[in-house]
């Protein structure tokens, strides 16, 4: 047989881009960037932005290019992190496909615009899309589920939630981000105690606001911490 061999799989990238709210959905909704497929298989079905990696392209470069081509959004301005690899036989009817999924959490996601290989691009409610496994193409229900779980876990041990608040925010503003991301109601007093006692998580500005009515609320800004210790754990 010598040194002959045959390549038996294609390599592609998929992108899980999450945000809070959009023009078409409330600002207190966890949302994902999706594209509507223009071609078979799954023509007309919604799915994650994705595509094949080119021969002389790195994985990260492929993710940036695919996101721009399919949605018009510049991935080089986002923090993209590898989520997982998906390569089960039969996940793509056209042949063996191995996909590397990337995750991005974007506070202010621009309005997407569909590229030539997509019928449409839009921001959809995650809860709505995950409620029915048949709504998403390929195995994108699984990939989106994995991306949402990674995002929820990151809120436990990083100060990521502060990026979804303004430059100055109340603890109630921050709590609302956690509640939307986790889909759970947090006890206000317990959450306030945890946030303000975690070193470097938030810093008091010395100012207050009455924008929500009632008593003045203390304003905070993001602190210098990159890892939360102790973590802010999800309620059971």
Short mmCIF file of N, CA, C and O in Angstrom, two decimals, residues 31-149:
data_model
loop_
_atom_site.label_atom_id
_atom_site.label_comp_id
_atom_site.label_asym_id
_atom_site.label_seq_id
_atom_site.Cartn_x
_atom_site.Cartn_y
_atom_site.Cartn_z
N UNK A 31 -30.81 35.39 23.42
CA UNK A 31 -31.02 35.20 21.99
C UNK A 31 -29.77 34.65 21.32
O UNK A 31 -28.66 34.79 21.82
N UNK A 32 -29.98 34.05 20.15
CA UNK A 32 -28.89 33.51 19.35
C UNK A 32 -28.99 34.02 17.92
O UNK A 32 -30.08 34.24 17.39
N UNK A 33 -27.83 34.21 17.30
CA UNK A 33 -27.75 34.62 15.91
C UNK A 33 -27.91 33.37 15.02
O UNK A 33 -27.13 32.43 15.14
N UNK A 34 -28.89 33.39 14.12
CA UNK A 34 -29.18 32.25 13.27
C UNK A 34 -29.30 32.68 11.82
O UNK A 34 -29.58 33.85 11.52
N UNK A 35 -29.10 31.73 10.92
CA UNK A 35 -29.28 31.97 9.48
C UNK A 35 -30.26 30.94 8.94
O UNK A 35 -30.32 29.80 9.41
N UNK A 36 -31.03 31.37 7.94
CA UNK A 36 -31.97 30.47 7.29
C UNK A 36 -31.31 29.87 6.06
O UNK A 36 -30.81 30.60 5.20
N UNK A 37 -31.33 28.55 5.97
CA UNK A 37 -30.61 27.86 4.90
C UNK A 37 -31.27 28.10 3.55
O UNK A 37 -32.49 28.00 3.41
N UNK A 38 -30.44 28.39 2.57
CA UNK A 38 -30.91 28.66 1.21
C UNK A 38 -30.92 27.40 0.36
O UNK A 38 -31.69 27.28 -0.59
N UNK A 39 -30.05 26.43 0.73
CA UNK A 39 -29.90 25.23 -0.08
C UNK A 39 -30.15 23.98 0.76
O UNK A 39 -30.11 24.01 1.99
N UNK A 40 -30.40 22.87 0.05
CA UNK A 40 -30.53 21.57 0.72
C UNK A 40 -29.15 21.12 1.21
O UNK A 40 -28.13 21.53 0.67
N UNK A 41 -29.09 20.28 2.25
CA UNK A 41 -30.23 19.78 3.02
C UNK A 41 -30.78 20.81 4.01
O UNK A 41 -30.12 21.80 4.29
N UNK A 42 -31.98 20.57 4.47
CA UNK A 42 -32.65 21.45 5.42
C UNK A 42 -32.93 22.84 4.83
O UNK A 42 -32.87 23.85 5.53
N UNK A 43 -33.22 22.89 3.55
CA UNK A 43 -33.53 24.17 2.92
C UNK A 43 -34.70 24.82 3.65
O UNK A 43 -35.73 24.19 3.91
N UNK A 44 -34.56 26.10 3.97
CA UNK A 44 -35.59 26.85 4.68
C UNK A 44 -35.55 26.72 6.18
O UNK A 44 -36.22 27.46 6.89
N UNK A 45 -34.74 25.78 6.69
CA UNK A 45 -34.61 25.59 8.14
C UNK A 45 -33.58 26.57 8.69
O UNK A 45 -32.64 26.96 8.01
N UNK A 46 -33.74 26.96 9.95
CA UNK A 46 -32.78 27.85 10.61
C UNK A 46 -31.64 27.05 11.20
O UNK A 46 -31.82 25.91 11.62
N UNK A 47 -30.48 27.66 11.24
CA UNK A 47 -29.32 27.00 11.82
C UNK A 47 -28.27 28.01 12.24
O UNK A 47 -28.40 29.22 12.02
N UNK A 48 -27.22 27.50 12.83
CA UNK A 48 -26.10 28.35 13.24
C UNK A 48 -25.30 28.77 12.02
O UNK A 48 -25.20 28.02 11.05
N UNK A 49 -24.69 29.96 12.04
CA UNK A 49 -23.77 30.31 10.96
C UNK A 49 -22.64 29.29 10.91
O UNK A 49 -22.07 28.93 11.94
N UNK A 50 -22.32 28.81 9.73
CA UNK A 50 -21.28 27.81 9.61
C UNK A 50 -20.83 27.63 8.17
O UNK A 50 -21.50 28.09 7.24
N UNK A 51 -19.69 26.97 8.00
CA UNK A 51 -19.17 26.74 6.67
C UNK A 51 -17.88 25.96 6.72
O UNK A 51 -17.32 25.69 7.78
N UNK A 52 -17.39 25.59 5.54
CA UNK A 52 -16.16 24.81 5.42
C UNK A 52 -14.92 25.68 5.62
O UNK A 52 -14.91 26.85 5.24
N UNK A 53 -13.90 25.08 6.20
CA UNK A 53 -12.61 25.75 6.33
C UNK A 53 -11.86 25.64 5.01
O UNK A 53 -11.84 24.58 4.38
N UNK A 54 -11.26 26.72 4.57
CA UNK A 54 -10.49 26.71 3.34
C UNK A 54 -9.12 26.09 3.57
O UNK A 54 -8.63 26.02 4.69
N UNK A 55 -8.47 25.65 2.49
CA UNK A 55 -7.28 24.81 2.59
C UNK A 55 -6.11 25.48 3.31
O UNK A 55 -5.34 24.82 3.99
N UNK A 56 -5.94 26.79 3.16
CA UNK A 56 -4.80 27.47 3.78
C UNK A 56 -5.26 28.43 4.88
O UNK A 56 -4.65 29.48 5.09
N UNK A 57 -6.28 28.04 5.61
CA UNK A 57 -6.92 28.91 6.58
C UNK A 57 -6.89 28.26 7.96
O UNK A 57 -7.09 27.05 8.09
N UNK A 58 -6.63 29.05 8.99
CA UNK A 58 -6.71 28.52 10.35
C UNK A 58 -8.17 28.42 10.77
O UNK A 58 -9.06 29.01 10.14
N UNK A 59 -8.41 27.68 11.84
CA UNK A 59 -9.78 27.52 12.32
C UNK A 59 -10.38 28.86 12.74
O UNK A 59 -11.52 29.18 12.41
N UNK A 60 -9.60 29.66 13.48
CA UNK A 60 -10.12 30.95 13.94
C UNK A 60 -10.39 31.89 12.77
O UNK A 60 -11.39 32.62 12.76
N UNK A 61 -9.52 31.86 11.77
CA UNK A 61 -9.74 32.69 10.59
C UNK A 61 -10.99 32.24 9.83
O UNK A 61 -11.75 33.07 9.31
N UNK A 62 -11.21 30.93 9.78
CA UNK A 62 -12.42 30.42 9.13
C UNK A 62 -13.67 30.89 9.87
O UNK A 62 -14.67 31.26 9.24
N UNK A 63 -13.63 30.88 11.20
CA UNK A 63 -14.79 31.32 11.98
C UNK A 63 -15.10 32.79 11.71
O UNK A 63 -16.27 33.18 11.54
N UNK A 64 -14.07 33.62 11.66
CA UNK A 64 -14.25 35.05 11.39
C UNK A 64 -14.83 35.25 9.99
O UNK A 64 -15.77 36.04 9.78
N UNK A 65 -14.28 34.55 9.02
CA UNK A 65 -14.74 34.70 7.63
C UNK A 65 -16.18 34.24 7.47
O UNK A 65 -17.02 34.93 6.85
N UNK A 66 -16.51 33.06 8.01
CA UNK A 66 -17.85 32.51 7.86
C UNK A 66 -18.89 33.42 8.50
O UNK A 66 -19.97 33.65 7.94
N UNK A 67 -18.58 33.95 9.68
CA UNK A 67 -19.53 34.84 10.35
C UNK A 67 -19.80 36.08 9.50
O UNK A 67 -20.95 36.51 9.36
N UNK A 68 -18.75 36.64 8.91
CA UNK A 68 -18.92 37.83 8.07
C UNK A 68 -19.70 37.50 6.80
O UNK A 68 -20.61 38.24 6.41
N UNK A 69 -19.38 36.38 6.17
CA UNK A 69 -20.03 36.02 4.91
C UNK A 69 -21.51 35.70 5.10
O UNK A 69 -22.34 36.02 4.24
N UNK A 70 -21.86 35.05 6.21
CA UNK A 70 -23.23 34.60 6.38
C UNK A 70 -24.13 35.61 7.08
O UNK A 70 -25.34 35.57 6.91
N UNK A 71 -23.53 36.52 7.88
CA UNK A 71 -24.37 37.44 8.66
C UNK A 71 -23.97 38.90 8.52
O UNK A 71 -24.67 39.78 9.01
N UNK A 72 -22.82 39.19 7.89
CA UNK A 72 -22.35 40.56 7.78
C UNK A 72 -21.72 41.10 9.05
O UNK A 72 -21.36 42.28 9.11
N UNK A 73 -21.55 40.27 10.07
CA UNK A 73 -20.99 40.71 11.35
C UNK A 73 -19.50 40.38 11.41
O UNK A 73 -19.09 39.27 11.05
N UNK A 74 -18.70 41.34 11.84
CA UNK A 74 -17.25 41.16 11.88
C UNK A 74 -16.83 40.38 13.13
O UNK A 74 -16.88 40.88 14.25
N UNK A 75 -16.39 39.16 12.90
CA UNK A 75 -15.96 38.32 14.01
C UNK A 75 -14.63 38.72 14.59
O UNK A 75 -14.31 38.35 15.72
N UNK A 76 -13.81 39.48 13.83
CA UNK A 76 -12.51 39.88 14.36
C UNK A 76 -12.64 40.91 15.47
O UNK A 76 -11.66 41.22 16.15
N UNK A 77 -13.85 41.44 15.67
CA UNK A 77 -14.08 42.39 16.75
C UNK A 77 -14.77 41.73 17.94
O UNK A 77 -15.12 42.41 18.91
N UNK A 78 -14.95 40.42 17.86
CA UNK A 78 -15.60 39.68 18.94
C UNK A 78 -14.60 38.74 19.60
O UNK A 78 -13.58 38.38 19.02
N UNK A 79 -14.90 38.35 20.84
CA UNK A 79 -14.09 37.33 21.51
C UNK A 79 -14.70 35.97 21.18
O UNK A 79 -15.78 35.62 21.66
N UNK A 80 -14.01 35.20 20.33
CA UNK A 80 -14.47 33.87 19.95
C UNK A 80 -13.63 32.83 20.69
O UNK A 80 -12.41 32.87 20.66
N UNK A 81 -14.30 31.90 21.35
CA UNK A 81 -13.59 30.82 22.02
C UNK A 81 -14.13 29.48 21.53
O UNK A 81 -15.32 29.34 21.22
N UNK A 82 -13.23 28.49 21.42
CA UNK A 82 -13.67 27.18 20.97
C UNK A 82 -14.60 26.56 22.00
O UNK A 82 -14.32 26.57 23.20
N UNK A 83 -15.69 26.03 21.51
CA UNK A 83 -16.70 25.41 22.37
C UNK A 83 -16.51 23.90 22.43
O UNK A 83 -16.35 23.33 23.52
N UNK A 84 -16.55 23.24 21.28
CA UNK A 84 -16.43 21.77 21.23
C UNK A 84 -16.26 21.34 19.79
O UNK A 84 -16.42 22.14 18.86
N UNK A 85 -15.95 20.06 19.60
CA UNK A 85 -15.84 19.48 18.27
C UNK A 85 -16.94 18.44 18.09
O UNK A 85 -17.20 17.64 18.99
N UNK A 86 -17.55 18.45 16.92
CA UNK A 86 -18.67 17.54 16.62
C UNK A 86 -18.33 16.77 15.36
O UNK A 86 -18.10 17.37 14.31
N UNK A 87 -18.31 15.45 15.44
CA UNK A 87 -17.90 14.66 14.30
C UNK A 87 -18.57 13.32 14.17
O UNK A 87 -18.03 12.41 13.52
N UNK A 88 -19.75 13.15 14.75
CA UNK A 88 -20.43 11.88 14.65
C UNK A 88 -20.79 11.56 13.20
O UNK A 88 -21.23 12.44 12.46
N UNK A 89 -20.62 10.31 12.78
CA UNK A 89 -21.03 9.92 11.42
C UNK A 89 -22.52 10.18 11.21
O UNK A 89 -23.33 10.00 12.12
N UNK A 90 -22.87 10.66 10.03
CA UNK A 90 -24.27 10.87 9.70
C UNK A 90 -24.83 12.23 10.10
O UNK A 90 -26.01 12.49 9.87
N UNK A 91 -24.02 13.10 10.69
CA UNK A 91 -24.56 14.39 11.11
C UNK A 91 -24.80 15.31 9.92
O UNK A 91 -25.48 16.33 10.04
N UNK A 92 -24.22 14.98 8.76
CA UNK A 92 -24.45 15.74 7.53
C UNK A 92 -24.69 14.75 6.40
O UNK A 92 -23.85 13.87 6.15
N UNK A 93 -25.84 14.87 5.74
CA UNK A 93 -26.21 13.91 4.70
C UNK A 93 -25.30 13.98 3.48
O UNK A 93 -25.27 13.05 2.67
N UNK A 94 -24.52 15.04 3.33
CA UNK A 94 -23.67 15.20 2.16
C UNK A 94 -22.33 14.47 2.29
O UNK A 94 -21.58 14.36 1.33
N UNK A 95 -22.00 14.00 3.48
CA UNK A 95 -20.74 13.30 3.69
C UNK A 95 -20.23 13.52 5.10
O UNK A 95 -20.84 14.23 5.91
N UNK A 96 -19.10 12.91 5.42
CA UNK A 96 -18.53 13.00 6.76
C UNK A 96 -18.06 14.43 7.02
O UNK A 96 -17.23 14.97 6.30
N UNK A 97 -18.58 15.04 8.08
CA UNK A 97 -18.26 16.42 8.41
C UNK A 97 -17.84 16.51 9.87
O UNK A 97 -18.55 16.05 10.76
N UNK A 98 -16.69 17.11 10.10
CA UNK A 98 -16.22 17.40 11.45
C UNK A 98 -16.27 18.91 11.63
O UNK A 98 -15.66 19.66 10.86
N UNK A 99 -17.02 19.36 12.63
CA UNK A 99 -17.20 20.79 12.86
C UNK A 99 -16.61 21.21 14.19
O UNK A 99 -16.83 20.54 15.21
N UNK A 100 -15.89 22.31 14.18
CA UNK A 100 -15.39 22.94 15.40
C UNK A 100 -16.29 24.13 15.69
O UNK A 100 -16.41 25.04 14.87
N UNK A 101 -16.96 24.10 16.83
CA UNK A 101 -17.89 25.16 17.19
C UNK A 101 -17.19 26.23 18.02
O UNK A 101 -16.36 25.92 18.88
N UNK A 102 -17.54 27.47 17.75
CA UNK A 102 -17.03 28.62 18.49
C UNK A 102 -18.18 29.31 19.21
O UNK A 102 -19.32 29.31 18.72
N UNK A 103 -17.87 29.91 20.35
CA UNK A 103 -18.86 30.63 21.15
C UNK A 103 -18.45 32.09 21.28
O UNK A 103 -17.28 32.40 21.50
N UNK A 104 -19.43 32.98 21.13
CA UNK A 104 -19.23 34.41 21.37
C UNK A 104 -20.42 34.94 22.14
O UNK A 104 -21.57 34.61 21.82
N UNK A 105 -20.17 35.75 23.15
CA UNK A 105 -21.23 36.43 23.90
C UNK A 105 -21.07 37.92 23.66
O UNK A 105 -20.04 38.51 24.00
N UNK A 106 -22.08 38.53 23.06
CA UNK A 106 -21.97 39.90 22.55
C UNK A 106 -23.03 40.78 23.19
O UNK A 106 -24.23 40.56 22.97
N UNK A 107 -22.64 41.78 23.96
CA UNK A 107 -23.64 42.66 24.60
C UNK A 107 -24.48 43.45 23.61
O UNK A 107 -25.68 43.57 23.77
N UNK A 108 -23.85 44.01 22.59
CA UNK A 108 -24.56 44.85 21.63
C UNK A 108 -24.34 44.29 20.22
O UNK A 108 -23.50 44.78 19.47
N UNK A 109 -25.09 43.27 19.88
CA UNK A 109 -24.91 42.61 18.60
C UNK A 109 -25.55 43.44 17.49
O UNK A 109 -26.73 43.78 17.56
N UNK A 110 -24.78 43.79 16.45
CA UNK A 110 -25.37 44.55 15.33
C UNK A 110 -26.44 43.74 14.62
O UNK A 110 -26.48 42.51 14.69
N UNK A 111 -27.32 44.42 13.92
CA UNK A 111 -28.34 43.73 13.13
C UNK A 111 -27.66 42.94 12.02
O UNK A 111 -26.84 43.50 11.28
N UNK A 112 -27.96 41.66 11.89
CA UNK A 112 -27.30 40.85 10.86
C UNK A 112 -27.91 41.08 9.48
O UNK A 112 -29.05 41.53 9.35
N UNK A 113 -27.14 40.75 8.45
CA UNK A 113 -27.64 40.79 7.08
C UNK A 113 -27.19 39.51 6.38
O UNK A 113 -26.03 39.12 6.47
N UNK A 114 -28.11 38.85 5.71
CA UNK A 114 -27.83 37.55 5.11
C UNK A 114 -26.86 37.68 3.95
O UNK A 114 -26.97 38.60 3.12
N UNK A 115 -25.92 36.74 3.88
CA UNK A 115 -24.99 36.68 2.77
C UNK A 115 -25.59 35.90 1.61
O UNK A 115 -26.73 35.44 1.67
N UNK A 116 -24.82 35.69 0.54
CA UNK A 116 -25.33 35.02 -0.65
C UNK A 116 -25.69 33.55 -0.44
O UNK A 116 -26.46 32.99 -1.21
N UNK A 117 -25.15 32.91 0.60
CA UNK A 117 -25.44 31.50 0.85
C UNK A 117 -26.53 31.30 1.90
O UNK A 117 -26.76 30.17 2.35
N UNK A 118 -27.20 32.38 2.30
CA UNK A 118 -28.25 32.29 3.31
C UNK A 118 -29.50 33.01 2.81
O UNK A 118 -29.42 34.04 2.14
N UNK A 119 -30.67 32.45 3.13
CA UNK A 119 -31.93 33.09 2.75
C UNK A 119 -32.23 34.28 3.65
O UNK A 119 -32.84 35.26 3.23
N UNK A 120 -31.80 34.20 4.91
CA UNK A 120 -32.05 35.28 5.88
C UNK A 120 -31.12 35.09 7.05
O UNK A 120 -30.56 34.01 7.27
N UNK A 121 -30.92 36.17 7.81
CA UNK A 121 -30.16 36.12 9.06
C UNK A 121 -30.94 36.91 10.09
O UNK A 121 -31.46 38.00 9.78
N UNK A 122 -31.07 36.37 11.29
CA UNK A 122 -31.89 37.03 12.30
C UNK A 122 -31.44 36.61 13.69
O UNK A 122 -30.66 35.66 13.86
N UNK A 123 -31.93 37.33 14.68
CA UNK A 123 -31.64 37.04 16.08
C UNK A 123 -32.90 36.46 16.70
O UNK A 123 -33.95 37.12 16.73
N UNK A 124 -32.82 35.22 17.18
CA UNK A 124 -33.97 34.49 17.67
C UNK A 124 -33.84 34.20 19.17
O UNK A 124 -32.75 34.02 19.70
N UNK A 125 -34.98 34.09 19.82
CA UNK A 125 -35.02 33.67 21.22
C UNK A 125 -34.48 32.25 21.34
O UNK A 125 -34.93 31.34 20.64
N UNK A 126 -33.51 32.06 22.23
CA UNK A 126 -32.95 30.72 22.47
C UNK A 126 -34.02 29.77 22.98
O UNK A 126 -34.14 28.63 22.53
N UNK A 127 -34.83 30.23 23.92
CA UNK A 127 -35.88 29.37 24.48
C UNK A 127 -36.83 28.90 23.39
O UNK A 127 -37.23 27.72 23.35
N UNK A 128 -37.20 29.79 22.50
CA UNK A 128 -38.11 29.44 21.42
C UNK A 128 -37.50 28.40 20.49
O UNK A 128 -38.16 27.45 20.08
N UNK A 129 -36.22 28.57 20.16
CA UNK A 129 -35.57 27.65 19.24
C UNK A 129 -35.30 26.28 19.86
O UNK A 129 -35.39 25.25 19.20
N UNK A 130 -34.96 26.26 21.14
CA UNK A 130 -34.64 24.99 21.79
C UNK A 130 -35.87 24.22 22.24
O UNK A 130 -35.77 23.05 22.63
N UNK A 131 -37.04 24.86 22.18
CA UNK A 131 -38.27 24.19 22.62
C UNK A 131 -38.65 23.04 21.69
O UNK A 131 -39.36 22.12 22.09
N UNK A 132 -38.17 23.08 20.44
CA UNK A 132 -38.52 22.05 19.46
C UNK A 132 -37.25 21.63 18.72
O UNK A 132 -36.65 22.43 18.01
N UNK A 133 -36.84 20.39 18.90
CA UNK A 133 -35.61 19.90 18.27
C UNK A 133 -35.66 19.97 16.75
O UNK A 133 -34.63 20.07 16.10
N UNK A 134 -36.85 19.95 16.18
CA UNK A 134 -36.97 19.95 14.74
C UNK A 134 -36.85 21.31 14.09
O UNK A 134 -36.87 21.41 12.86
N UNK A 135 -36.70 22.37 14.87
CA UNK A 135 -36.66 23.70 14.29
C UNK A 135 -35.30 24.04 13.70
O UNK A 135 -35.19 24.90 12.83
N UNK A 136 -34.25 23.40 14.19
CA UNK A 136 -32.90 23.73 13.75
C UNK A 136 -32.34 22.64 12.84
O UNK A 136 -32.64 21.45 13.01
N UNK A 137 -31.51 23.05 11.89
CA UNK A 137 -30.92 22.12 10.94
C UNK A 137 -29.81 21.28 11.58
O UNK A 137 -29.26 21.65 12.63
N UNK A 138 -29.49 20.17 10.94
CA UNK A 138 -28.39 19.29 11.35
C UNK A 138 -28.48 18.97 12.84
O UNK A 138 -29.57 18.67 13.34
N UNK A 139 -27.35 19.01 13.54
CA UNK A 139 -27.33 18.79 15.00
C UNK A 139 -27.16 20.12 15.73
O UNK A 139 -26.59 20.16 16.82
N UNK A 140 -27.67 21.18 15.15
CA UNK A 140 -27.46 22.51 15.73
C UNK A 140 -28.23 22.71 17.02
O UNK A 140 -27.89 23.59 17.82
N UNK A 141 -29.28 21.91 17.26
CA UNK A 141 -29.96 21.97 18.56
C UNK A 141 -28.97 21.58 19.66
O UNK A 141 -28.90 22.25 20.71
N UNK A 142 -28.21 20.53 19.42
CA UNK A 142 -27.22 20.09 20.42
C UNK A 142 -26.12 21.13 20.59
O UNK A 142 -25.71 21.43 21.72
N UNK A 143 -25.62 21.68 19.49
CA UNK A 143 -24.52 22.65 19.57
C UNK A 143 -24.98 23.92 20.28
O UNK A 143 -24.27 24.46 21.14
N UNK A 144 -26.18 24.39 19.95
CA UNK A 144 -26.71 25.58 20.63
C UNK A 144 -26.92 25.31 22.11
O UNK A 144 -26.60 26.16 22.96
N UNK A 145 -27.43 24.13 22.45
CA UNK A 145 -27.61 23.77 23.85
C UNK A 145 -26.28 23.78 24.59
O UNK A 145 -26.18 24.31 25.71
N UNK A 146 -25.24 23.22 23.98
CA UNK A 146 -23.92 23.21 24.60
C UNK A 146 -23.38 24.64 24.77
O UNK A 146 -22.75 24.96 25.79
N UNK A 147 -23.61 25.49 23.77
CA UNK A 147 -23.14 26.87 23.86
C UNK A 147 -23.82 27.64 24.97
O UNK A 147 -23.18 28.41 25.70
N UNK A 148 -25.12 27.45 25.12
CA UNK A 148 -25.87 28.13 26.18
C UNK A 148 -25.37 27.67 27.55
O UNK A 148 -25.19 28.49 28.46
N UNK A 149 -25.14 26.37 27.69
CA UNK A 149 -24.65 25.87 28.98
C UNK A 149 -23.26 26.43 29.29
O UNK A 149 -22.98 26.80 30.44
#
